[in-house]
Structures are given as structure tokens and as C-alpha cells.
CSV table of N, CA and C in Angstrom, one decimal:
chain,number,residue,atom,x,y,z
A,1,MET,N,-20.7,-25.6,131.7
A,1,MET,CA,-20.3,-25.0,130.4
A,1,MET,C,-19.4,-26.1,129.8
A,2,GLY,N,-19.4,-26.2,128.5
A,2,GLY,CA,-18.6,-27.1,127.7
A,2,GLY,C,-17.2,-26.7,127.7
A,3,PRO,N,-16.3,-27.5,127.1
A,3,PRO,CA,-14.9,-27.3,127.1
A,3,PRO,C,-14.6,-26.0,126.3
A,4,LEU,N,-13.5,-25.4,126.6
A,4,LEU,CA,-13.0,-24.2,125.9
A,4,LEU,C,-12.6,-24.7,124.4
A,5,LEU,N,-13.1,-23.9,123.4
A,5,LEU,CA,-12.7,-24.2,122.1
A,5,LEU,C,-11.2,-23.9,121.8
A,6,SER,N,-10.6,-24.8,121.2
A,6,SER,CA,-9.1,-24.7,121.0
A,6,SER,C,-8.8,-23.8,119.8
A,7,PRO,N,-7.6,-23.3,119.7
A,7,PRO,CA,-7.2,-22.6,118.5
A,7,PRO,C,-7.4,-23.4,117.2
A,8,ARG,N,-7.3,-24.7,117.3
A,8,ARG,CA,-7.5,-25.6,116.1
A,8,ARG,C,-8.9,-25.5,115.6
A,9,PHE,N,-9.9,-25.3,116.5
A,9,PHE,CA,-11.3,-25.2,116.1
A,9,PHE,C,-11.4,-24.0,115.1
A,10,PHE,N,-10.6,-22.9,115.4
A,10,PHE,CA,-10.7,-21.6,114.7
A,10,PHE,C,-9.8,-21.6,113.4
A,11,ALA,N,-8.9,-22.6,113.3
A,11,ALA,CA,-7.9,-22.6,112.2
A,11,ALA,C,-8.5,-23.2,111.0
A,12,ARG,N,-9.7,-22.8,110.6
A,12,ARG,CA,-10.4,-23.2,109.4
A,12,ARG,C,-11.0,-22.0,108.8
A,13,SER,N,-11.6,-22.2,107.6
A,13,SER,CA,-12.2,-21.1,106.9
A,13,SER,C,-13.3,-20.4,107.8
A,14,ALA,N,-13.3,-19.1,107.8
A,14,ALA,CA,-14.3,-18.4,108.6
A,14,ALA,C,-15.7,-18.8,108.2
A,15,ALA,N,-15.9,-19.1,106.9
A,15,ALA,CA,-17.2,-19.6,106.4
A,15,ALA,C,-17.6,-20.9,107.0
A,16,ASP,N,-16.7,-21.7,107.4
A,16,ASP,CA,-16.9,-23.0,108.1
A,16,ASP,C,-17.1,-22.8,109.6
A,17,VAL,N,-16.3,-21.9,110.2
A,17,VAL,CA,-16.3,-21.7,111.6
A,17,VAL,C,-17.6,-21.0,112.0
A,18,ALA,N,-18.1,-20.1,111.2
A,18,ALA,CA,-19.3,-19.3,111.6
A,18,ALA,C,-20.5,-20.2,111.9
A,19,PRO,N,-20.9,-21.1,111.1
A,19,PRO,CA,-22.1,-22.0,111.5
A,19,PRO,C,-21.7,-22.9,112.7
A,20,SER,N,-20.5,-23.3,112.8
A,20,SER,CA,-20.0,-24.2,113.9
A,20,SER,C,-20.1,-23.5,115.2
A,21,LEU,N,-20.1,-22.2,115.3
A,21,LEU,CA,-20.2,-21.4,116.5
A,21,LEU,C,-21.6,-21.3,117.0
A,22,LEU,N,-22.6,-21.6,116.2
A,22,LEU,CA,-24.0,-21.5,116.7
A,22,LEU,C,-24.2,-22.5,117.8
A,23,GLY,N,-24.8,-22.0,118.9
A,23,GLY,CA,-25.0,-22.9,120.0
A,23,GLY,C,-23.9,-22.9,121.0
A,24,CYS,N,-22.7,-22.4,120.6
A,24,CYS,CA,-21.6,-22.3,121.5
A,24,CYS,C,-21.8,-21.1,122.5
A,25,LEU,N,-21.0,-21.1,123.6
A,25,LEU,CA,-21.1,-20.2,124.7
A,25,LEU,C,-20.0,-19.2,124.7
A,26,LEU,N,-20.3,-17.9,124.9
A,26,LEU,CA,-19.3,-16.9,125.1
A,26,LEU,C,-19.4,-16.5,126.6
A,27,HIS,N,-18.2,-16.4,127.2
A,27,HIS,CA,-18.2,-16.2,128.7
A,27,HIS,C,-17.2,-15.0,129.0
A,28,ALA,N,-17.8,-14.0,129.6
A,28,ALA,CA,-17.0,-12.9,130.1
A,28,ALA,C,-17.5,-12.7,131.5
A,29,GLU,N,-16.8,-13.2,132.5
A,29,GLU,CA,-17.3,-13.2,133.9
A,29,GLU,C,-18.0,-11.9,134.3
A,30,PRO,N,-19.2,-12.0,134.8
A,30,PRO,CA,-20.0,-13.2,135.2
A,30,PRO,C,-21.1,-13.6,134.1
A,31,VAL,N,-21.0,-13.0,132.9
A,31,VAL,CA,-22.0,-13.2,131.9
A,31,VAL,C,-21.6,-14.3,130.9
A,32,THR,N,-22.6,-15.2,130.6
A,32,THR,CA,-22.5,-16.2,129.6
A,32,THR,C,-23.6,-16.0,128.6
A,33,LEU,N,-23.3,-16.0,127.4
A,33,LEU,CA,-24.2,-15.9,126.3
A,33,LEU,C,-24.1,-17.1,125.4
A,34,ARG,N,-25.3,-17.5,124.8
A,34,ARG,CA,-25.3,-18.6,123.8
A,34,ARG,C,-25.4,-17.9,122.4
A,35,ILE,N,-24.5,-18.3,121.5
A,35,ILE,CA,-24.4,-17.7,120.2
A,35,ILE,C,-25.6,-18.2,119.3
A,36,VAL,N,-26.4,-17.3,118.7
A,36,VAL,CA,-27.5,-17.6,117.8
A,36,VAL,C,-27.4,-17.0,116.5
A,37,GLU,N,-26.4,-16.1,116.2
A,37,GLU,CA,-26.2,-15.6,114.9
A,37,GLU,C,-24.8,-15.1,114.7
A,38,THR,N,-24.2,-15.5,113.5
A,38,THR,CA,-22.9,-15.1,113.2
A,38,THR,C,-22.7,-14.7,111.7
A,39,GLU,N,-21.6,-14.0,111.4
A,39,GLU,CA,-21.3,-13.7,110.0
A,39,GLU,C,-19.8,-13.9,109.8
A,40,ALA,N,-19.4,-14.4,108.7
A,40,ALA,CA,-18.0,-14.7,108.3
A,40,ALA,C,-17.5,-13.6,107.5
A,41,TYR,N,-16.2,-13.3,107.7
A,41,TYR,CA,-15.5,-12.3,106.9
A,41,TYR,C,-14.1,-12.9,106.6
A,42,ARG,N,-13.6,-12.6,105.3
A,42,ARG,CA,-12.3,-13.1,104.9
A,42,ARG,C,-11.5,-12.0,104.2
A,43,GLN,N,-10.3,-12.1,104.2
A,43,GLN,CA,-9.4,-11.1,103.7
A,43,GLN,C,-9.7,-10.6,102.3
A,44,ASN,N,-10.0,-11.5,101.4
A,44,ASN,CA,-10.3,-11.1,100.0
A,44,ASN,C,-11.7,-10.6,99.8
A,45,ASP,N,-12.4,-10.3,100.8
A,45,ASP,CA,-13.8,-9.9,100.8
A,45,ASP,C,-13.8,-8.4,101.1
A,46,THR,N,-14.4,-7.6,100.3
A,46,THR,CA,-14.4,-6.2,100.5
A,46,THR,C,-15.3,-5.7,101.7
A,47,ALA,N,-16.0,-6.6,102.3
A,47,ALA,CA,-16.7,-6.3,103.6
A,47,ALA,C,-15.8,-6.5,104.8
A,48,CYS,N,-14.6,-7.1,104.6
A,48,CYS,CA,-13.7,-7.4,105.7
A,48,CYS,C,-12.8,-6.2,105.9
A,49,HIS,N,-12.6,-5.8,107.2
A,49,HIS,CA,-11.8,-4.7,107.5
A,49,HIS,C,-10.4,-4.8,107.0
A,50,ALA,N,-9.9,-6.0,106.8
A,50,ALA,CA,-8.5,-6.2,106.4
A,50,ALA,C,-8.4,-6.4,104.9
A,51,HIS,N,-9.4,-6.2,104.1
A,51,HIS,CA,-9.3,-6.5,102.7
A,51,HIS,C,-8.2,-5.7,102.0
A,52,ARG,N,-7.8,-4.5,102.5
A,52,ARG,CA,-6.8,-3.7,101.9
A,52,ARG,C,-5.4,-4.0,102.6
A,53,GLY,N,-5.3,-4.9,103.5
A,53,GLY,CA,-4.0,-5.2,104.1
A,53,GLY,C,-3.9,-4.9,105.6
A,54,ARG,N,-2.7,-5.0,106.1
A,54,ARG,CA,-2.5,-4.8,107.5
A,54,ARG,C,-2.5,-3.3,107.9
A,55,THR,N,-3.1,-3.0,109.0
A,55,THR,CA,-3.0,-1.7,109.6
A,55,THR,C,-3.0,-2.0,111.1
A,56,PRO,N,-2.7,-1.0,111.9
A,56,PRO,CA,-2.7,-1.2,113.4
A,56,PRO,C,-4.1,-1.7,113.8
A,57,ARG,N,-5.2,-1.2,113.2
A,57,ARG,CA,-6.5,-1.7,113.6
A,57,ARG,C,-6.8,-3.1,113.2
A,58,THR,N,-6.3,-3.5,112.0
A,58,THR,CA,-6.7,-4.9,111.5
A,58,THR,C,-5.6,-5.9,111.9
A,59,GLU,N,-4.5,-5.6,112.4
A,59,GLU,CA,-3.5,-6.5,112.7
A,59,GLU,C,-4.0,-7.8,113.5
A,60,PRO,N,-4.9,-7.7,114.5
A,60,PRO,CA,-5.4,-8.9,115.1
A,60,PRO,C,-6.1,-9.9,114.2
A,61,LEU,N,-6.7,-9.4,113.1
A,61,LEU,CA,-7.4,-10.3,112.2
A,61,LEU,C,-6.4,-11.3,111.5
A,62,PHE,N,-5.2,-11.0,111.5
A,62,PHE,CA,-4.2,-11.8,110.8
A,62,PHE,C,-3.7,-12.9,111.7
A,63,GLY,N,-4.3,-13.1,112.8
A,63,GLY,CA,-4.0,-14.3,113.6
A,63,GLY,C,-3.3,-14.0,114.9
A,64,PRO,N,-3.1,-15.0,115.7
A,64,PRO,CA,-3.4,-16.4,115.5
A,64,PRO,C,-4.9,-16.7,115.7
A,65,PRO,N,-5.3,-17.9,115.1
A,65,PRO,CA,-6.7,-18.3,115.2
A,65,PRO,C,-7.1,-18.4,116.7
A,66,GLY,N,-8.4,-18.1,117.0
A,66,GLY,CA,-8.9,-18.3,118.3
A,66,GLY,C,-8.7,-17.0,119.2
A,67,HIS,N,-8.1,-16.0,118.6
A,67,HIS,CA,-8.0,-14.7,119.3
A,67,HIS,C,-9.2,-13.9,119.1
A,68,VAL,N,-9.3,-12.8,119.9
A,68,VAL,CA,-10.5,-11.9,119.8
A,68,VAL,C,-10.1,-10.6,119.1
A,69,TYR,N,-11.1,-10.1,118.3
A,69,TYR,CA,-11.0,-8.8,117.6
A,69,TYR,C,-12.2,-8.0,118.0
A,70,VAL,N,-12.0,-7.0,118.7
A,70,VAL,CA,-13.1,-6.1,119.1
A,70,VAL,C,-12.9,-4.7,118.4
A,71,TYR,N,-13.9,-4.2,117.7
A,71,TYR,CA,-13.7,-2.9,117.1
A,71,TYR,C,-14.9,-2.0,117.4
A,72,LEU,N,-14.7,-0.7,117.3
A,72,LEU,CA,-15.7,0.3,117.6
A,72,LEU,C,-16.4,0.6,116.3
A,73,CYS,N,-17.7,0.5,116.3
A,73,CYS,CA,-18.6,0.8,115.1
A,73,CYS,C,-19.4,2.0,115.4
A,74,TYR,N,-19.4,3.0,114.5
A,74,TYR,CA,-20.1,4.2,114.7
A,74,TYR,C,-19.7,5.0,115.9
A,75,GLY,N,-18.5,4.7,116.4
A,75,GLY,CA,-18.0,5.4,117.6
A,75,GLY,C,-18.6,5.0,118.9
A,76,ILE,N,-19.6,4.0,118.9
A,76,ILE,CA,-20.3,3.7,120.1
A,76,ILE,C,-20.4,2.2,120.4
A,77,HIS,N,-20.5,1.4,119.4
A,77,HIS,CA,-20.8,0.0,119.6
A,77,HIS,C,-19.5,-0.8,119.5
A,78,ARG,N,-19.3,-1.7,120.5
A,78,ARG,CA,-18.1,-2.6,120.5
A,78,ARG,C,-18.5,-3.9,119.9
A,79,LEU,N,-18.0,-4.3,118.8
A,79,LEU,CA,-18.4,-5.5,118.1
A,79,LEU,C,-17.3,-6.6,118.3
A,80,VAL,N,-17.8,-7.8,118.7
A,80,VAL,CA,-16.9,-8.9,119.0
A,80,VAL,C,-16.8,-9.9,117.9
A,81,ASN,N,-15.6,-10.1,117.5
A,81,ASN,CA,-15.2,-11.1,116.4
A,81,ASN,C,-14.2,-12.1,117.0
A,82,LEU,N,-14.2,-13.3,116.3
A,82,LEU,CA,-13.3,-14.3,116.7
A,82,LEU,C,-12.4,-14.6,115.4
A,83,VAL,N,-11.1,-14.5,115.6
A,83,VAL,CA,-10.2,-14.7,114.5
A,83,VAL,C,-10.1,-16.1,114.1
A,84,CYS,N,-10.1,-16.3,112.7
A,84,CYS,CA,-10.1,-17.7,112.1
A,84,CYS,C,-9.0,-17.8,111.1
A,85,GLU,N,-8.9,-19.0,110.6
A,85,GLU,CA,-8.0,-19.4,109.5
A,85,GLU,C,-6.5,-19.4,110.1
A,86,ALA,N,-5.6,-19.6,109.2
A,86,ALA,CA,-4.2,-19.7,109.5
A,86,ALA,C,-3.6,-18.3,109.9
A,87,GLU,N,-2.6,-18.3,110.8
A,87,GLU,CA,-2.0,-17.1,111.1
A,87,GLU,C,-1.4,-16.5,109.9
A,88,GLY,N,-1.6,-15.2,109.7
A,88,GLY,CA,-1.2,-14.5,108.5
A,88,GLY,C,-2.2,-14.2,107.5
A,89,VAL,N,-3.4,-14.9,107.6
A,89,VAL,CA,-4.5,-14.8,106.8
A,89,VAL,C,-5.6,-14.1,107.6
A,90,ALA,N,-6.0,-12.9,107.1
A,90,ALA,CA,-7.0,-12.1,107.9
A,90,ALA,C,-8.4,-12.7,107.7
A,91,ALA,N,-9.1,-13.2,108.7
A,91,ALA,CA,-10.4,-13.7,108.7
A,91,ALA,C,-11.0,-13.7,110.1
A,92,GLY,N,-12.3,-13.6,110.2
A,92,GLY,CA,-13.0,-13.6,111.5
A,92,GLY,C,-14.5,-13.9,111.3
A,93,VAL,N,-15.0,-14.1,112.5
A,93,VAL,CA,-16.5,-14.3,112.6
A,93,VAL,C,-17.0,-13.3,113.5
A,94,LEU,N,-18.0,-12.5,113.1
A,94,LEU,CA,-18.7,-11.5,113.9
A,94,LEU,C,-19.8,-12.2,114.6
A,95,ILE,N,-19.9,-11.9,115.9
A,95,ILE,CA,-21.0,-12.5,116.7
A,95,ILE,C,-22.1,-11.5,116.6
A,96,ARG,N,-23.2,-11.8,115.9
A,96,ARG,CA,-24.3,-10.9,115.6
A,96,ARG,C,-25.5,-11.1,116.5
A,97,GLY,N,-25.6,-12.2,117.2
A,97,GLY,CA,-26.8,-12.4,118.1
A,97,GLY,C,-26.5,-13.5,119.1
A,98,ALA,N,-27.2,-13.3,120.2
A,98,ALA,CA,-27.0,-14.3,121.3
A,98,ALA,C,-28.2,-14.3,122.3
A,99,THR,N,-28.2,-15.2,123.2
A,99,THR,CA,-29.2,-15.2,124.2
A,99,THR,C,-28.5,-15.3,125.6
A,100,VAL,N,-29.1,-14.9,126.6
A,100,VAL,CA,-28.4,-14.9,127.9
A,100,VAL,C,-28.6,-16.3,128.6
A,101,VAL,N,-27.5,-16.8,129.1
A,101,VAL,CA,-27.4,-18.1,129.8
A,101,VAL,C,-27.2,-17.8,131.3
A,102,ALA,N,-26.3,-16.9,131.6
A,102,ALA,CA,-26.0,-16.5,133.0
A,102,ALA,C,-25.6,-15.0,133.0
A,103,GLY,N,-25.9,-14.4,134.2
A,103,GLY,CA,-25.6,-13.0,134.3
A,103,GLY,C,-26.7,-12.1,133.9
A,104,GLU,N,-27.9,-12.6,133.9
A,104,GLU,CA,-29.1,-11.8,133.4
A,104,GLU,C,-29.2,-10.4,134.1
A,105,ALA,N,-29.0,-10.3,135.4
A,105,ALA,CA,-29.2,-9.0,136.1
A,105,ALA,C,-28.1,-8.0,135.5
A,106,LEU,N,-26.9,-8.4,135.3
A,106,LEU,CA,-25.9,-7.5,134.8
A,106,LEU,C,-26.2,-7.1,133.4
A,107,VAL,N,-26.6,-8.1,132.6
A,107,VAL,CA,-27.0,-7.8,131.2
A,107,VAL,C,-28.1,-6.7,131.2
A,108,ARG,N,-29.1,-6.9,132.0
A,108,ARG,CA,-30.2,-5.9,132.1
A,108,ARG,C,-29.7,-4.6,132.5
A,109,THR,N,-28.7,-4.5,133.4
A,109,THR,CA,-28.2,-3.2,133.8
A,109,THR,C,-27.4,-2.6,132.6
A,110,ARG,N,-26.6,-3.4,132.0
A,110,ARG,CA,-25.8,-2.9,130.8
A,110,ARG,C,-26.7,-2.5,129.7
A,111,ARG,N,-27.8,-3.1,129.5
A,111,ARG,CA,-28.7,-2.9,128.3
A,111,ARG,C,-30.0,-2.1,128.7
A,112,GLY,N,-30.0,-1.4,129.8
A,112,GLY,CA,-31.1,-0.6,130.1
A,112,GLY,C,-32.4,-1.4,130.3
A,113,GLY,N,-32.3,-2.6,130.9
A,113,GLY,CA,-33.4,-3.4,131.2
A,113,GLY,C,-33.8,-4.4,130.1
A,114,ARG,N,-33.1,-4.3,129.0
A,114,ARG,CA,-33.5,-5.2,127.9
A,114,ARG,C,-32.6,-6.4,127.8
A,115,LEU,N,-33.2,-7.5,127.3
A,115,LEU,CA,-32.4,-8.8,127.1
A,115,LEU,C,-32.3,-9.1,125.6
A,116,ASP,N,-32.9,-8.3,124.7
A,116,ASP,CA,-32.8,-8.6,123.3
A,116,ASP,C,-31.3,-8.4,122.9
A,117,LEU,N,-30.7,-9.5,122.4
A,117,LEU,CA,-29.3,-9.4,122.0
A,117,LEU,C,-29.2,-9.8,120.5
A,118,ILE,N,-30.1,-9.4,119.7
A,118,ILE,CA,-30.0,-9.6,118.2
A,118,ILE,C,-29.5,-8.3,117.7
A,119,GLY,N,-28.2,-8.4,117.3
A,119,GLY,CA,-27.5,-7.2,116.8
A,119,GLY,C,-26.1,-7.2,117.5
A,120,PRO,N,-25.1,-7.1,116.7
A,120,PRO,CA,-23.7,-7.2,117.3
A,120,PRO,C,-23.4,-6.2,118.3
A,121,GLY,N,-23.9,-5.0,118.3
A,121,GLY,CA,-23.6,-4.0,119.3
A,121,GLY,C,-24.3,-4.4,120.6
A,122,LYS,N,-25.4,-5.0,120.6
A,122,LYS,CA,-26.1,-5.5,121.8
A,122,LYS,C,-25.3,-6.6,122.4
A,123,VAL,N,-24.8,-7.5,121.6
A,123,VAL,CA,-23.9,-8.6,122.2
A,123,VAL,C,-22.7,-8.0,122.9
A,124,GLY,N,-22.0,-7.1,122.2
A,124,GLY,CA,-20.9,-6.4,122.9
A,124,GLY,C,-21.2,-5.7,124.1
A,125,GLN,N,-22.4,-5.0,124.1
A,125,GLN,CA,-22.8,-4.3,125.4
A,125,GLN,C,-23.1,-5.3,126.5
A,126,ALA,N,-23.8,-6.4,126.1
A,126,ALA,CA,-24.2,-7.4,127.2
A,126,ALA,C,-22.9,-8.0,127.8
A,127,LEU,N,-21.9,-8.3,127.0
A,127,LEU,CA,-20.6,-8.9,127.5
A,127,LEU,C,-19.8,-7.9,128.2
A,128,GLY,N,-20.0,-6.6,128.0
A,128,GLY,CA,-19.1,-5.5,128.6
A,128,GLY,C,-17.8,-5.5,127.8
A,129,ALA,N,-17.9,-5.8,126.5
A,129,ALA,CA,-16.7,-5.9,125.6
A,129,ALA,C,-15.9,-4.6,125.7
A,130,GLU,N,-14.6,-4.7,125.7
A,130,GLU,CA,-13.7,-3.6,125.7
A,130,GLU,C,-12.7,-3.7,124.5
A,131,LEU,N,-12.3,-2.6,124.0
A,131,LEU,CA,-11.3,-2.6,122.9
A,131,LEU,C,-10.0,-3.3,123.3
A,132,GLY,N,-9.7,-3.3,124.6
A,132,GLY,CA,-8.5,-4.0,125.2
A,132,GLY,C,-8.6,-5.5,125.1
A,133,TRP,N,-9.7,-6.1,124.7
A,133,TRP,CA,-9.8,-7.5,124.5
A,133,TRP,C,-9.1,-7.9,123.2
A,134,THR,N,-9.0,-7.0,122.3
A,134,THR,CA,-8.5,-7.2,120.9
A,134,THR,C,-7.1,-7.8,121.0
A,135,GLY,N,-6.9,-8.9,120.3
A,135,GLY,CA,-5.5,-9.5,120.2
A,135,GLY,C,-5.3,-10.5,121.3
A,136,ARG,N,-6.2,-10.7,122.2
A,136,ARG,CA,-6.1,-11.7,123.3
A,136,ARG,C,-6.7,-13.0,122.9
A,137,PRO,N,-6.1,-14.1,123.4
A,137,PRO,CA,-6.6,-15.4,123.1
A,137,PRO,C,-7.9,-15.7,123.8
A,138,SER,N,-8.8,-16.5,123.2
A,138,SER,CA,-10.0,-16.9,123.9
A,138,SER,C,-9.5,-17.7,125.1
A,139,GLY,N,-10.2,-17.4,126.2
A,139,GLY,CA,-9.8,-18.1,127.5
A,139,GLY,C,-9.2,-17.1,128.5
A,140,THR,N,-8.9,-15.9,128.0
A,140,THR,CA,-8.4,-14.8,128.9
A,140,THR,C,-9.7,-14.0,129.4
A,141,LEU,N,-9.9,-12.8,128.8
A,141,LEU,CA,-11.0,-12.0,129.2
A,141,LEU,C,-12.3,-12.5,128.7
A,142,LEU,N,-12.3,-13.1,127.5
A,142,LEU,CA,-13.5,-13.7,126.9
A,142,LEU,C,-13.1,-15.1,126.5
A,143,SER,N,-14.0,-16.0,126.8
A,143,SER,CA,-13.8,-17.4,126.4
A,143,SER,C,-14.9,-17.9,125.6
A,144,VAL,N,-14.6,-18.9,124.7
A,144,VAL,CA,-15.6,-19.5,123.9
A,144,VAL,C,-15.6,-21.0,124.1
A,145,HIS,N,-16.8,-21.5,124.5
A,145,HIS,CA,-16.9,-22.9,124.9
A,145,HIS,C,-17.9,-23.6,124.0
A,146,ALA,N,-17.6,-24.9,123.9
A,146,ALA,CA,-18.5,-25.8,123.1
A,146,ALA,C,-19.9,-25.7,123.5
A,147,GLY,N,-20.8,-25.8,122.6
A,147,GLY,CA,-22.3,-25.8,122.9
A,147,GLY,C,-22.9,-26.8,121.9
A,148,SER,N,-24.2,-26.6,121.7
A,148,SER,CA,-24.9,-27.5,120.8
A,148,SER,C,-26.1,-26.8,120.2
A,149,VAL,N,-26.6,-27.4,119.2
A,149,VAL,CA,-27.8,-27.0,118.5
A,149,VAL,C,-28.9,-28.0,118.9
A,150,ALA,N,-30.0,-27.5,119.4
A,150,ALA,CA,-31.1,-28.3,119.9
A,150,ALA,C,-31.8,-29.0,118.7
A,151,PRO,N,-32.4,-30.2,118.9
A,151,PRO,CA,-33.1,-30.8,117.8
A,151,PRO,C,-34.2,-30.0,117.2
A,152,THR,N,-34.7,-29.1,118.0
A,152,THR,CA,-35.8,-28.2,117.6
A,152,THR,C,-35.3,-26.9,116.9
A,153,GLU,N,-34.0,-26.9,116.6
A,153,GLU,CA,-33.5,-25.7,115.9
A,153,GLU,C,-32.9,-26.1,114.6
A,154,CYS,N,-32.9,-25.2,113.7
A,154,CYS,CA,-32.2,-25.4,112.4
A,154,CYS,C,-31.3,-24.2,112.1
A,155,ILE,N,-30.4,-24.3,111.2
A,155,ILE,CA,-29.5,-23.2,110.8
A,155,ILE,C,-30.0,-22.6,109.5
A,156,ARG,N,-30.3,-21.3,109.5
A,156,ARG,CA,-30.6,-20.5,108.3
A,156,ARG,C,-29.4,-19.8,107.8
A,157,ARG,N,-29.2,-19.8,106.5
A,157,ARG,CA,-28.0,-19.2,105.9
A,157,ARG,C,-28.5,-18.2,104.9
A,158,GLY,N,-27.8,-17.0,104.9
A,158,GLY,CA,-28.2,-16.0,103.9
A,158,GLY,C,-27.1,-14.9,103.8
A,159,PRO,N,-27.4,-13.9,103.1
A,159,PRO,CA,-26.4,-12.8,102.9
A,159,PRO,C,-26.2,-12.0,104.2
A,160,ARG,N,-25.0,-11.5,104.3
A,160,ARG,CA,-24.7,-10.6,105.5
A,160,ARG,C,-25.5,-9.3,105.4
A,161,VAL,N,-25.6,-8.6,106.5
A,161,VAL,CA,-26.3,-7.3,106.5
A,161,VAL,C,-25.4,-6.2,106.9
A,162,GLY,N,-25.8,-4.9,106.6
A,162,GLY,CA,-25.0,-3.8,107.0
A,162,GLY,C,-23.7,-3.6,106.3
A,163,ILE,N,-23.6,-4.1,105.1
A,163,ILE,CA,-22.3,-4.0,104.4
A,163,ILE,C,-22.5,-3.3,103.0
A,164,ASP,N,-23.3,-2.3,102.9
A,164,ASP,CA,-23.6,-1.7,101.7
A,164,ASP,C,-22.4,-1.2,100.9
A,165,TYR,N,-21.3,-0.9,101.6
A,165,TYR,CA,-20.1,-0.4,101.0
A,165,TYR,C,-19.3,-1.5,100.3
A,166,ALA,N,-19.6,-2.7,100.5
A,166,ALA,CA,-18.9,-3.8,99.9
A,166,ALA,C,-19.3,-4.0,98.4
A,167,ALA,N,-18.4,-4.7,97.7
A,167,ALA,CA,-18.7,-5.1,96.3
A,167,ALA,C,-20.0,-5.9,96.2
A,168,PRO,N,-20.8,-5.8,95.1
A,168,PRO,CA,-22.1,-6.5,95.1
A,168,PRO,C,-21.9,-8.0,95.3
A,169,GLU,N,-20.9,-8.7,94.7
A,169,GLU,CA,-20.7,-10.1,94.9
A,169,GLU,C,-20.4,-10.5,96.4
A,170,ASP,N,-19.7,-9.5,97.1
A,170,ASP,CA,-19.5,-9.8,98.5
A,170,ASP,C,-20.7,-9.5,99.4
A,171,ARG,N,-21.5,-8.6,99.0
A,171,ARG,CA,-22.8,-8.4,99.7
A,171,ARG,C,-23.7,-9.6,99.7
A,172,MET,N,-23.6,-10.3,98.6
A,172,MET,CA,-24.5,-11.5,98.4
A,172,MET,C,-24.0,-12.8,98.9
A,173,ARG,N,-22.8,-12.8,99.4
A,173,ARG,CA,-22.2,-14.1,99.9
A,173,ARG,C,-23.1,-14.6,101.0
A,174,PRO,N,-23.5,-15.9,101.0
A,174,PRO,CA,-24.3,-16.4,102.1
A,174,PRO,C,-23.6,-16.8,103.3
A,175,TRP,N,-23.0,-15.8,104.0
A,175,TRP,CA,-22.1,-16.0,105.1
A,175,TRP,C,-22.7,-15.5,106.4
A,176,ARG,N,-24.0,-15.4,106.5
A,176,ARG,CA,-24.7,-15.0,107.7
A,176,ARG,C,-25.5,-16.3,108.1
A,177,PHE,N,-25.3,-16.7,109.4
A,177,PHE,CA,-25.9,-17.9,109.9
A,177,PHE,C,-26.7,-17.6,111.1
A,178,GLN,N,-27.9,-18.2,111.2
A,178,GLN,CA,-28.8,-17.9,112.3
A,178,GLN,C,-29.4,-19.3,112.8
A,179,LEU,N,-29.5,-19.4,114.1
A,179,LEU,CA,-30.3,-20.5,114.7
A,179,LEU,C,-31.7,-20.1,114.8
A,180,VAL,N,-32.6,-20.9,114.3
A,180,VAL,CA,-34.0,-20.6,114.3
A,180,VAL,C,-34.8,-21.9,114.7
A,181,PRO,N,-36.0,-21.7,115.3
A,181,PRO,CA,-36.8,-22.9,115.6
A,181,PRO,C,-37.2,-23.6,114.3
A,182,SER,N,-37.1,-25.0,114.3
A,182,SER,CA,-37.5,-25.7,113.1
A,182,SER,C,-38.9,-26.0,113.0
């Protein structure tokens, strides 16, 4: 596994961090996943949980960079985000898709025999994500390690999905990033 990504890596615009995370590794003992899809969210974006300001739920999004933000979606899915930008500015990257690198048997158990991890709820389930991870720095319960994009892969950029509640201009932001075969 590559080196642990430092808080400095995350102390940039979420829209810059999101594509930089493609190919990187998420590790929650004993599972390791390779990130293949991300989405960026920023405080002034109506799709961001923190666009209306600080609440107990959104407090972790305000920093420090490199911390984890896990939230419950539809009361069942635990979605994993990585906090970005300067402390005090709410921003993060949602991990939307991954592939299994290690811990396949446990991922199969957690996912009912399936290894398809395209969808943020599936990623959280594969990792065994817990709400208690929220606010913790990378390197504790969940760690993020350097990875790479293969020469046979390219990065596709487009609008985010599942944010119909957001303002039209925010729905169309090209802040969804995917690794695809070239």
C-alpha cells in the first residue's frame, strides 16, 4: 500500500481533490478498496449538507482537512466522505465507487455475496463504515493511501447524481469523476 495521504493533500479545493483521489486506496482493516468514482461538494453549493451553515451533523465538514465524514442516507446507507479545503470551510469528497483490493471474503459477507461497489452505499457497506468514524482523521479507523491511475484508464468528468433537490446550476456542476478504461 502507498503512503498515507497527508492533511495537506486534502487542504485544497474539493473539486481538485476529487479527481486526485481516483486510484487511491481506502483501508479499514482488513478491507482495502481502490477508489474509482468520486464527487466534490463545497459549502456554497446547495447540494452540500453544510450549505446552510454549521449544525451538529455538518460540523465535521468544516475541517480539519483529511478527516472523515460519514452520514446516514435514507436511514440505511452509510456514505463515506473525506473533508477538504481549509479548516472552517465546509467541503468534502464523497466516495461513490470502488473496487476490492483486499478483504474480498469479508466484503462478500457484508454485501450478500456481491462485489459490485459502484454506489456510495455499497462502498460504505463494504468498508463496514460506522457513524463513529465521523470527525476522525484519516489513519485511525479509516486510512487513505496514495495510489495511481493505470495507463489504460482515463478520468471521465460529469455532473453529480442524486441531487435533484439542489439548485439547477449546482446539479450541473461537473464535479463527478470516474476512472474508466481508455
